[in-house]
Coordinates of C-alpha atoms in Angstrom, one line a residue:
Chain A
X126 CA -12.1 -3.9 58.0
X127 CA -15.1 -3.6 59.8
X128 CA -17.5 -2.7 56.4
X129 CA -20.3 -3.6 55.2
X130 CA -21.3 -3.6 52.5
X131 CA -24.4 -2.7 51.0
X132 CA -25.1 -3.4 47.3
X133 CA -28.0 -2.2 47.6
X134 CA -28.3 1.4 46.5
X135 CA -26.4 0.3 43.2
X136 CA -28.8 -2.8 42.1
X137 CA -31.7 0.4 42.2
X138 CA -30.0 2.5 40.5
X139 CA -28.5 0.1 37.3
X140 CA -30.6 1.5 34.2
X141 CA -28.4 4.7 35.4
X142 CA -25.2 2.8 35.2
X143 CA -26.3 1.3 31.8
X144 CA -26.8 4.2 30.3
X145 CA -23.3 5.7 31.4
X146 CA -21.9 2.9 30.0
X147 CA -24.5 3.1 27.0
X148 CA -23.2 6.7 25.6
X149 CA -19.6 5.8 26.3
X150 CA -19.8 3.3 24.0
X151 CA -21.4 5.3 21.6
X152 CA -18.4 8.2 22.5
X153 CA -16.2 5.8 21.6
X154 CA -17.4 4.4 18.3
X155 CA -18.3 8.0 16.7
X156 CA -14.5 9.1 17.9
X157 CA -12.9 6.8 16.8
X158 CA -14.4 6.6 13.3
X159 CA -14.0 10.3 13.0
X160 CA -10.8 10.1 14.3
X161 CA -9.8 7.0 12.6
X162 CA -10.8 9.7 9.4
X163 CA -8.2 12.2 10.6
X164 CA -5.7 10.8 11.0
X165 CA -5.2 8.5 7.6
X166 CA -5.1 11.8 6.2
X167 CA -2.7 13.5 8.6
X168 CA -0.9 9.8 7.9
X169 CA -0.4 11.0 4.8
X170 CA 0.4 14.7 4.5
X171 CA 3.2 13.9 7.4
X172 CA 3.9 11.8 4.6
X173 CA 3.4 13.9 2.2
X174 CA 5.9 15.2 -0.5
X175 CA 5.0 18.7 0.0
X176 CA 6.4 20.5 2.6
X177 CA 2.5 22.6 3.8
X178 CA 1.6 19.2 4.5
X179 CA 4.1 17.8 6.4
X180 CA 4.5 20.5 8.4
X181 CA 0.7 21.2 9.1
X182 CA 0.1 17.7 9.9
X183 CA 3.3 17.3 12.1
X184 CA 2.0 20.8 13.7
X185 CA -1.8 18.9 14.7
X186 CA -0.5 15.5 16.0
X187 CA 2.4 17.6 18.0
X188 CA 0.1 19.9 19.5
X189 CA -2.3 17.4 20.3
X190 CA -0.5 15.0 22.0
X191 CA 2.3 17.2 24.0
X192 CA -1.4 18.6 25.4
X193 CA -3.1 16.5 28.7
X194 CA -6.8 15.1 27.7
X195 CA -9.0 16.9 30.3
X196 CA -6.9 20.4 29.0
X197 CA -8.2 19.7 25.4
X198 CA -11.8 18.8 26.2
X199 CA -12.3 21.7 29.1
X200 CA -10.3 24.4 26.8
X201 CA -13.1 22.9 24.0
X202 CA -16.3 23.0 25.8
X203 CA -15.5 26.7 27.7
X204 CA -12.8 27.7 26.1
X205 CA -14.4 27.7 22.6
X206 CA -17.9 29.5 23.2
X207 CA -15.6 32.2 24.0
X208 CA -14.3 32.5 20.8
X209 CA -17.8 32.2 19.1
X210 CA -17.6 28.2 18.8
X211 CA -21.0 26.9 21.5
X212 CA -21.2 23.6 21.6
X213 CA -23.3 21.3 23.5
X214 CA -21.4 19.0 25.9
X215 CA -22.2 16.1 23.7
X216 CA -20.8 16.8 20.4
X217 CA -18.0 18.9 22.1
X218 CA -16.6 16.1 23.6
X219 CA -16.7 14.3 20.6
X220 CA -14.4 16.2 18.4
X221 CA -12.8 16.7 21.2
X222 CA -12.0 12.8 21.1
X223 CA -11.7 12.6 17.9
X224 CA -9.0 15.6 17.7
X225 CA -7.2 13.4 20.4
X226 CA -7.6 10.5 18.8
X227 CA -6.5 11.3 15.4
X228 CA -3.2 12.4 16.2
X229 CA -2.6 9.0 18.0
X230 CA -4.4 7.1 15.0
X231 CA -2.4 8.6 12.6
X232 CA 1.3 7.8 14.2
X233 CA -0.4 3.8 14.2
X234 CA -1.0 4.6 10.5
X235 CA 2.4 6.5 9.1
X236 CA 4.7 3.9 10.9
X237 CA 2.5 1.5 9.1
X238 CA 3.0 2.9 5.6
X239 CA 6.6 3.3 6.4
X240 CA 6.6 -0.3 6.3
X241 CA 5.2 -1.3 3.4
X242 CA 7.5 -2.2 0.8
X243 CA 7.4 0.2 -2.5
X244 CA 7.2 -2.6 -4.1
X245 CA 3.3 -2.9 -3.7
X246 CA 2.1 1.0 -5.5
X247 CA 4.9 0.4 -8.3
X248 CA 3.2 -2.5 -9.1
X249 CA -0.1 -0.7 -9.3
X250 CA 1.4 2.1 -11.3
X251 CA 2.3 -1.1 -13.7
X252 CA -1.0 -1.8 -14.3
X253 CA -1.9 1.7 -14.9
X254 CA -3.4 2.9 -11.6
X255 CA -3.5 6.7 -10.6
X256 CA -1.8 7.1 -6.5
X257 CA -5.8 7.5 -5.4
X258 CA -6.8 4.6 -6.6
X259 CA -3.9 2.2 -5.6
X260 CA -4.0 4.2 -2.3
X261 CA -7.4 3.4 -1.9
X262 CA -7.5 -0.1 -3.3
X263 CA -3.7 -1.5 -2.2
X264 CA -1.7 0.7 0.3
X265 CA -4.6 1.6 3.3
X266 CA -6.1 -2.0 3.1
X267 CA -2.4 -3.8 3.4
X268 CA -1.5 -1.5 5.7
X269 CA -5.2 -1.6 7.8
X270 CA -4.6 -5.8 7.8
X271 CA -1.2 -4.7 9.4
X272 CA -1.0 -2.8 12.3
X273 CA -4.4 -3.9 13.0
X274 CA -2.4 -5.4 16.5
X275 CA -1.9 -2.4 17.4
X276 CA -5.0 -0.3 16.8
X277 CA -7.0 -2.7 19.3
X278 CA -5.3 -1.2 22.5
X279 CA -5.9 2.5 20.7
X280 CA -9.6 1.8 20.9
X281 CA -9.9 0.1 24.1
X282 CA -7.5 3.6 25.7
X283 CA -10.1 5.6 23.8
X284 CA -12.4 3.5 25.3
X285 CA -11.5 4.0 28.8
X286 CA -10.7 8.0 27.7
X287 CA -14.2 8.2 27.7
X288 CA -14.6 8.4 31.3
X289 CA -13.2 11.9 31.3
X290 CA -16.4 13.9 29.5
X291 CA -17.5 13.3 33.0
X292 CA -15.5 16.6 33.3
X293 CA -19.0 18.7 31.3
X294 CA -21.5 16.5 33.3
X295 CA -21.8 14.3 30.1
X296 CA -23.8 12.3 31.8
X297 CA -21.3 8.6 31.2
X298 CA -20.9 5.5 33.4
X299 CA -18.8 7.8 35.1
X300 CA -20.6 10.7 35.6
X301 CA -23.6 8.4 36.6
X302 CA -21.1 6.4 39.3
X303 CA -19.9 10.0 41.2
X304 CA -23.6 10.7 41.2
X305 CA -24.3 7.3 42.7
X306 CA -21.2 8.3 45.2
X307 CA -22.3 11.0 46.4
X308 CA -26.4 10.9 47.3
X309 CA -25.7 7.9 48.7
X310 CA -22.1 7.5 50.5
X311 CA -21.4 3.7 49.6
X312 CA -18.2 4.9 48.4
X313 CA -16.2 1.9 47.9
X314 CA -19.8 -0.3 46.3
X315 CA -20.0 3.1 43.7
X316 CA -16.2 3.3 42.2
X317 CA -15.7 -1.0 42.4
X318 CA -19.2 -2.2 40.8
X319 CA -18.2 0.9 37.8
X320 CA -14.8 -0.3 37.8
X321 CA -15.3 -3.7 36.9
X322 CA -17.6 -2.7 34.6
X323 CA -14.9 -1.1 33.0
X324 CA -12.7 -4.0 33.1
X325 CA -15.5 -5.8 31.3
X326 CA -16.6 -4.0 28.7
X327 CA -13.0 -3.7 28.3
X328 CA -12.0 -7.6 27.9
X329 CA -15.3 -7.6 25.9
X330 CA -14.6 -5.1 23.5
X331 CA -10.4 -7.3 23.0
X332 CA -12.2 -10.1 22.4
X333 CA -14.4 -8.6 19.5
X334 CA -11.4 -7.0 18.4
X335 CA -8.5 -9.9 18.4
X336 CA -11.7 -11.7 16.1
X337 CA -11.6 -9.8 13.7
X338 CA -7.4 -9.5 13.5
X339 CA -8.5 -12.9 12.6
X340 CA -10.8 -12.7 10.6
X341 CA -9.4 -9.8 8.2
X342 CA -5.8 -10.9 8.7
X343 CA -3.0 -11.6 5.9
X344 CA -3.8 -15.5 5.1
X345 CA -0.5 -17.0 4.8
Chain B
X89 CA 5.6 -0.4 -39.5
X90 CA 5.7 1.7 -36.8
X91 CA 7.9 0.3 -33.8
X92 CA 6.2 -1.3 -30.7
X93 CA 9.4 0.3 -29.0
X94 CA 11.5 3.3 -30.6
X95 CA 14.3 4.9 -28.0
X96 CA 15.4 8.2 -28.6
X97 CA 18.2 9.0 -27.0
X98 CA 18.1 8.5 -23.0
X99 CA 19.8 10.2 -20.7
X100 CA 18.9 9.6 -16.9
X101 CA 20.6 10.6 -14.3
X102 CA 20.8 9.3 -9.8
X103 CA 22.1 13.1 -8.5
X104 CA 25.7 13.6 -10.2
X105 CA 25.7 9.7 -10.7
X106 CA 25.1 8.7 -14.9
X107 CA 23.2 5.5 -14.8
X108 CA 22.1 6.1 -18.5
X109 CA 23.6 8.0 -21.5
X110 CA 22.3 8.1 -24.6
X111 CA 20.2 4.9 -25.5
X112 CA 18.5 4.4 -28.7
X113 CA 16.9 1.1 -28.8
X114 CA 14.4 0.0 -31.7
X115 CA 11.1 -3.0 -30.2
X116 CA 9.7 -4.1 -33.3
X117 CA 6.4 -5.9 -32.8
X118 CA 7.8 -9.8 -31.8
X119 CA 10.9 -9.0 -30.9
X120 CA 11.5 -10.4 -27.7
X121 CA 15.1 -8.5 -26.7
X122 CA 17.3 -9.3 -23.4
X123 CA 19.3 -6.7 -22.5
X124 CA 22.5 -8.5 -20.3
X125 CA 25.3 -7.1 -19.1
X126 CA 27.0 -6.7 -15.1
X127 CA 25.1 -5.4 -12.2
X128 CA 25.1 -1.4 -12.4
X129 CA 25.2 -1.0 -16.2
X130 CA 21.8 -0.1 -16.2
X131 CA 19.6 -2.4 -17.5
X132 CA 17.5 -2.3 -14.5
X133 CA 16.6 1.8 -15.4
X134 CA 16.5 0.8 -19.0
X135 CA 13.4 -1.0 -18.4
X136 CA 12.3 1.8 -15.7
X137 CA 11.6 4.2 -17.8
X138 CA 10.8 2.2 -20.0
X139 CA 7.1 2.1 -17.7
X140 CA 7.6 5.2 -17.2
X141 CA 8.3 3.8 -13.4
X142 CA 11.8 6.4 -13.9
X143 CA 11.6 9.3 -15.5
X144 CA 14.9 10.6 -17.8
X145 CA 16.2 13.6 -17.9
X146 CA 16.2 13.5 -22.2
X147 CA 15.3 11.6 -24.9
X148 CA 12.6 9.8 -25.7
X149 CA 10.9 7.0 -25.5
X150 CA 7.7 6.0 -28.3
X151 CA 5.8 3.1 -27.7
X152 CA 3.6 2.1 -30.6
X153 CA 4.7 5.6 -31.7
X154 CA 3.5 7.6 -29.3
X155 CA 5.6 9.2 -27.2
X156 CA 5.7 8.6 -23.4
X157 CA 6.1 11.3 -20.2
X158 CA 7.2 13.8 -21.3
X159 CA 5.6 16.4 -24.5
X160 CA 7.0 19.9 -25.5
X161 CA 5.6 22.5 -24.0
X162 CA 7.1 26.0 -25.9
X163 CA 10.4 24.9 -26.2
X164 CA 9.9 23.3 -22.1
X165 CA 10.0 19.9 -21.5
X166 CA 6.6 18.9 -19.6
X167 CA 6.2 16.1 -17.7
X168 CA 2.5 14.7 -18.5
X169 CA -0.5 14.3 -15.7
X170 CA 0.0 11.6 -13.7
X171 CA -3.7 10.7 -15.7
X172 CA -2.7 10.3 -19.0
X173 CA 1.9 9.3 -18.0
X174 CA -1.6 5.8 -16.0
X175 CA -2.8 5.7 -20.0
X176 CA 0.3 4.8 -21.1
X177 CA 2.0 2.7 -18.3
X178 CA -0.5 0.9 -18.8
X179 CA 0.7 0.1 -22.9
X180 CA 3.7 -1.9 -21.4
X181 CA 3.0 -4.4 -18.3
X182 CA 5.4 -5.1 -16.1
X183 CA 7.4 -7.9 -13.8
X184 CA 9.2 -7.1 -10.8
X185 CA 11.8 -9.6 -9.7
X186 CA 10.1 -9.5 -6.1
X187 CA 6.5 -9.9 -7.7
X188 CA 4.9 -7.8 -6.1
X189 CA 2.0 -9.4 -5.6
X190 CA -0.8 -6.8 -3.8
X191 CA -0.9 -9.5 -0.5
X192 CA -4.3 -9.0 0.9
X193 CA -5.9 -9.9 -2.7
X194 CA -6.2 -13.9 -3.9
X195 CA -4.2 -14.6 -7.1
X196 CA -8.3 -13.7 -9.2
X197 CA -8.6 -10.8 -7.3
X198 CA -5.4 -10.2 -7.8
X199 CA -5.1 -9.8 -12.1
X200 CA -8.5 -8.9 -12.0
X201 CA -7.3 -5.5 -10.2
X202 CA -6.6 -3.5 -12.8
X203 CA -9.2 -5.1 -15.3
X204 CA -11.9 -3.6 -13.0
X205 CA -10.1 -0.9 -12.5
X206 CA -7.9 1.1 -14.9
X207 CA -10.2 -0.8 -17.6
X208 CA -13.4 -0.2 -15.8
X209 CA -13.8 -4.0 -17.1
X210 CA -17.6 -5.9 -15.0
X211 CA -17.0 -8.1 -12.8
X212 CA -18.2 -11.4 -15.4
X213 CA -15.7 -9.8 -17.8
X214 CA -12.9 -9.5 -15.9
X215 CA -13.2 -12.7 -14.0
X216 CA -13.2 -14.9 -17.3
X217 CA -10.3 -12.6 -19.2
X218 CA -7.8 -13.5 -15.7
X219 CA -9.0 -16.9 -15.3
X220 CA -7.8 -17.7 -19.1
X221 CA -4.2 -16.0 -17.5
X222 CA -4.3 -17.9 -15.0
X223 CA -4.6 -20.9 -16.7
X224 CA -2.2 -20.6 -19.0
X225 CA 0.4 -20.3 -16.9
X226 CA -0.9 -22.7 -14.9
X227 CA -2.2 -21.2 -12.0
X228 CA -6.1 -22.0 -12.4
X229 CA -6.5 -24.9 -9.5
X230 CA -4.5 -21.9 -6.5
X231 CA -7.0 -18.6 -7.8
X232 CA -8.3 -18.6 -4.9
X233 CA -5.1 -19.0 -2.4
X234 CA -3.4 -16.1 -1.2
X235 CA 0.1 -14.4 -2.3
X236 CA 1.3 -15.4 1.2
X237 CA 0.2 -19.3 0.3
X238 CA 1.9 -19.6 -3.3
X239 CA 5.7 -20.7 -3.7
X240 CA 7.4 -18.0 -5.5
X241 CA 7.9 -19.5 -8.8
X242 CA 3.7 -19.7 -8.5
X243 CA 3.5 -15.7 -7.0
X244 CA 6.4 -15.2 -10.1
X245 CA 3.6 -16.8 -13.0
X246 CA 1.1 -14.8 -10.8
X247 CA 2.1 -11.7 -11.2
X248 CA 3.0 -12.4 -15.1
X249 CA -0.9 -13.2 -15.8
X250 CA -1.2 -10.4 -13.7
X251 CA 0.8 -8.3 -16.2
X252 CA -0.5 -10.3 -19.7
X253 CA -4.4 -9.7 -18.7
X254 CA -3.3 -6.1 -19.3
X255 CA -3.7 -6.7 -22.6
X256 CA -0.3 -4.4 -22.7
X257 CA 1.9 -3.8 -26.4
X258 CA 4.8 -4.2 -24.8
X259 CA 6.2 -6.6 -22.6
X260 CA 9.5 -5.7 -19.3
X261 CA 10.4 -8.5 -17.2
X262 CA 13.2 -7.3 -15.0
X263 CA 15.2 -9.9 -13.2
X264 CA 12.2 -12.9 -13.1
X265 CA 14.4 -14.8 -11.8
X266 CA 16.6 -13.2 -9.7
X267 CA 14.9 -13.8 -5.7
X268 CA 13.6 -17.2 -7.4
X269 CA 14.7 -20.8 -5.0
X270 CA 17.2 -22.5 -8.3
X271 CA 14.3 -25.6 -8.5
X272 CA 11.6 -23.0 -8.9
X273 CA 13.4 -20.5 -12.3
X274 CA 12.8 -22.9 -14.5
X275 CA 9.3 -22.7 -14.5
X276 CA 8.9 -19.5 -14.8
X277 CA 11.4 -19.1 -17.6
X278 CA 9.0 -22.0 -18.9
X279 CA 5.6 -19.3 -19.2
X280 CA 8.2 -16.8 -20.8
X281 CA 8.8 -19.4 -23.6
X282 CA 5.3 -20.4 -24.7
X283 CA 4.3 -16.0 -24.0
X284 CA 7.9 -15.2 -26.8
X285 CA 7.1 -18.2 -29.3
X286 CA 3.3 -17.1 -29.4
X287 CA 4.5 -14.1 -30.8
X288 CA 3.6 -11.8 -27.5
X289 CA 6.2 -8.8 -28.2
X290 CA 9.3 -8.4 -24.9
X291 CA 11.5 -7.2 -23.5
X292 CA 14.0 -8.7 -20.1
X293 CA 16.2 -8.3 -18.6
X294 CA 17.9 -11.3 -17.0
X295 CA 21.2 -12.9 -15.5
X296 CA 20.3 -16.3 -17.3
X297 CA 22.1 -16.5 -19.6
X298 CA 21.3 -19.9 -21.7
X299 CA 17.9 -18.8 -21.1
X300 CA 18.4 -15.3 -23.2
X301 CA 20.1 -17.6 -26.0
X302 CA 17.4 -18.8 -26.4
X303 CA 14.6 -16.8 -26.4
X304 CA 15.1 -13.9 -27.9
X305 CA 15.4 -12.5 -31.6
X306 CA 17.7 -9.8 -30.1
X307 CA 20.4 -9.3 -27.3
X308 CA 21.8 -6.0 -25.5
X309 CA 25.1 -6.2 -23.7
X310 CA 25.2 -2.9 -21.7
X311 CA 28.0 -1.7 -20.5
X312 CA 28.4 1.7 -17.7
X313 CA 24.6 2.9 -19.1
X314 CA 25.0 2.4 -22.8
X315 CA 24.6 -0.1 -25.4
X316 CA 27.9 -1.9 -26.0
X317 CA 26.8 -4.4 -28.5
X318 CA 23.7 -5.5 -30.0
X319 CA 22.8 -9.4 -32.6
X320 CA 21.2 -11.5 -32.7
X321 CA 21.3 -13.7 -29.9
X322 CA 24.6 -16.4 -32.0
X323 CA 26.7 -12.7 -32.9
X324 CA 26.3 -12.1 -28.8
X325 CA 27.3 -15.5 -27.4
X326 CA 29.0 -17.4 -30.0
X327 CA 31.3 -14.3 -31.9
X328 CA 31.7 -11.2 -28.8
X329 CA 33.4 -8.6 -30.7
X330 CA 34.4 -6.2 -27.9
X331 CA 36.6 -7.4 -24.6
X332 CA 33.4 -6.1 -22.5
X333 CA 31.4 -8.8 -23.1
X334 CA 34.3 -11.6 -24.0
X335 CA 35.6 -10.6 -20.6
X336 CA 31.8 -10.9 -18.9
X337 CA 30.2 -14.0 -20.7
X338 CA 33.8 -15.8 -19.5
X339 CA 32.4 -14.8 -15.7
X340 CA 28.3 -16.3 -16.2
X341 CA 27.6 -19.5 -16.7
X342 CA 26.0 -20.6 -19.9

């Protein structure tokens, strides 16, 4: 293969890539935080004894999980305004990724809740706690510690999904990589560097989460 | 004197299966009542009804004169709202067969949780009470250990401290030694004995016949959802009146 690698254009534009990465991390953190709240509500909804709540939660989860995320992103950004809900690019993407995260995280939370022995709830009842307090102080904290490893996987996937924000021109890493590519024609260099930045970031996130898992693990 | 516990005509079914069919039982302050009987006789269900962990269809349970769980309203029987049920549950303490300690909290935090969140005590006061009871059950040196780092017997002692720290009028023990290795049974029974000697009112479901005979002021033999025989331990163990009880005792180790 005769190809002269030339990374000069990438180095010239490192500030763009860095700002794109920063925005991607921001989108991921905000969406995951909102998604965790939605996921927790949906998980309890799916396990509720009220049929309507069960049905609502299940409908939400299966609707989101059975639609490609790119379609969800395009729908929220292009179709919702026609229905009277016009959002800026970044809020629109955060809304989509939060709902998407909520649907996937709810499955993780639900599995964690189902796996818990029912004795924990009864022990909470026996010391006079209400259902809400039992969830807040016992059920949810124990469940979160138990599902942390599968949460980590989901968090990393969700960070990678922020690259799809480029589809609605949110200026993230992928967006700038494409811009540099188009302006410089250094196709291989651009996408190679972009890929490496994603890989390195995912590694870093995984390392941080593993430390967190160890710190929060229930001592045995 | 108002009895600590008064059960009148208690009925309970799981679907079509009648588990309790007309239980009457009175427990006075300072009584230690043991419930014995074969598996499926309804002992544990009875205990769980007293702590409102099970609903019941008919009859009343009064704790210190207060009817718990239900109220009559225009001739209809209604379950009380959750907040009130939670308050009534705290009038009794319960120790479970499986301990059920909160795995993400230290022994100390396990005991403090109810004091802080149910009784609304401050951290310092709750800690002092929790440490007092952990000391009483011989677990003060392990107060910063997590349940997963304790043996079954140690976990059960913490669980008993957690229940008693709430200062209940009546302690319920549900087969507290049944899931323990044999060598750990005695340390838990010693704690229960110690509390009984101190005048704590107790209702105990147990398969430890020797323990029931030694510790109880009254022994209740349950059979097929009803009380088949009751009396002081010498009478129940020494001179069983019914064939069922005699047969049950013959098959149990004393």
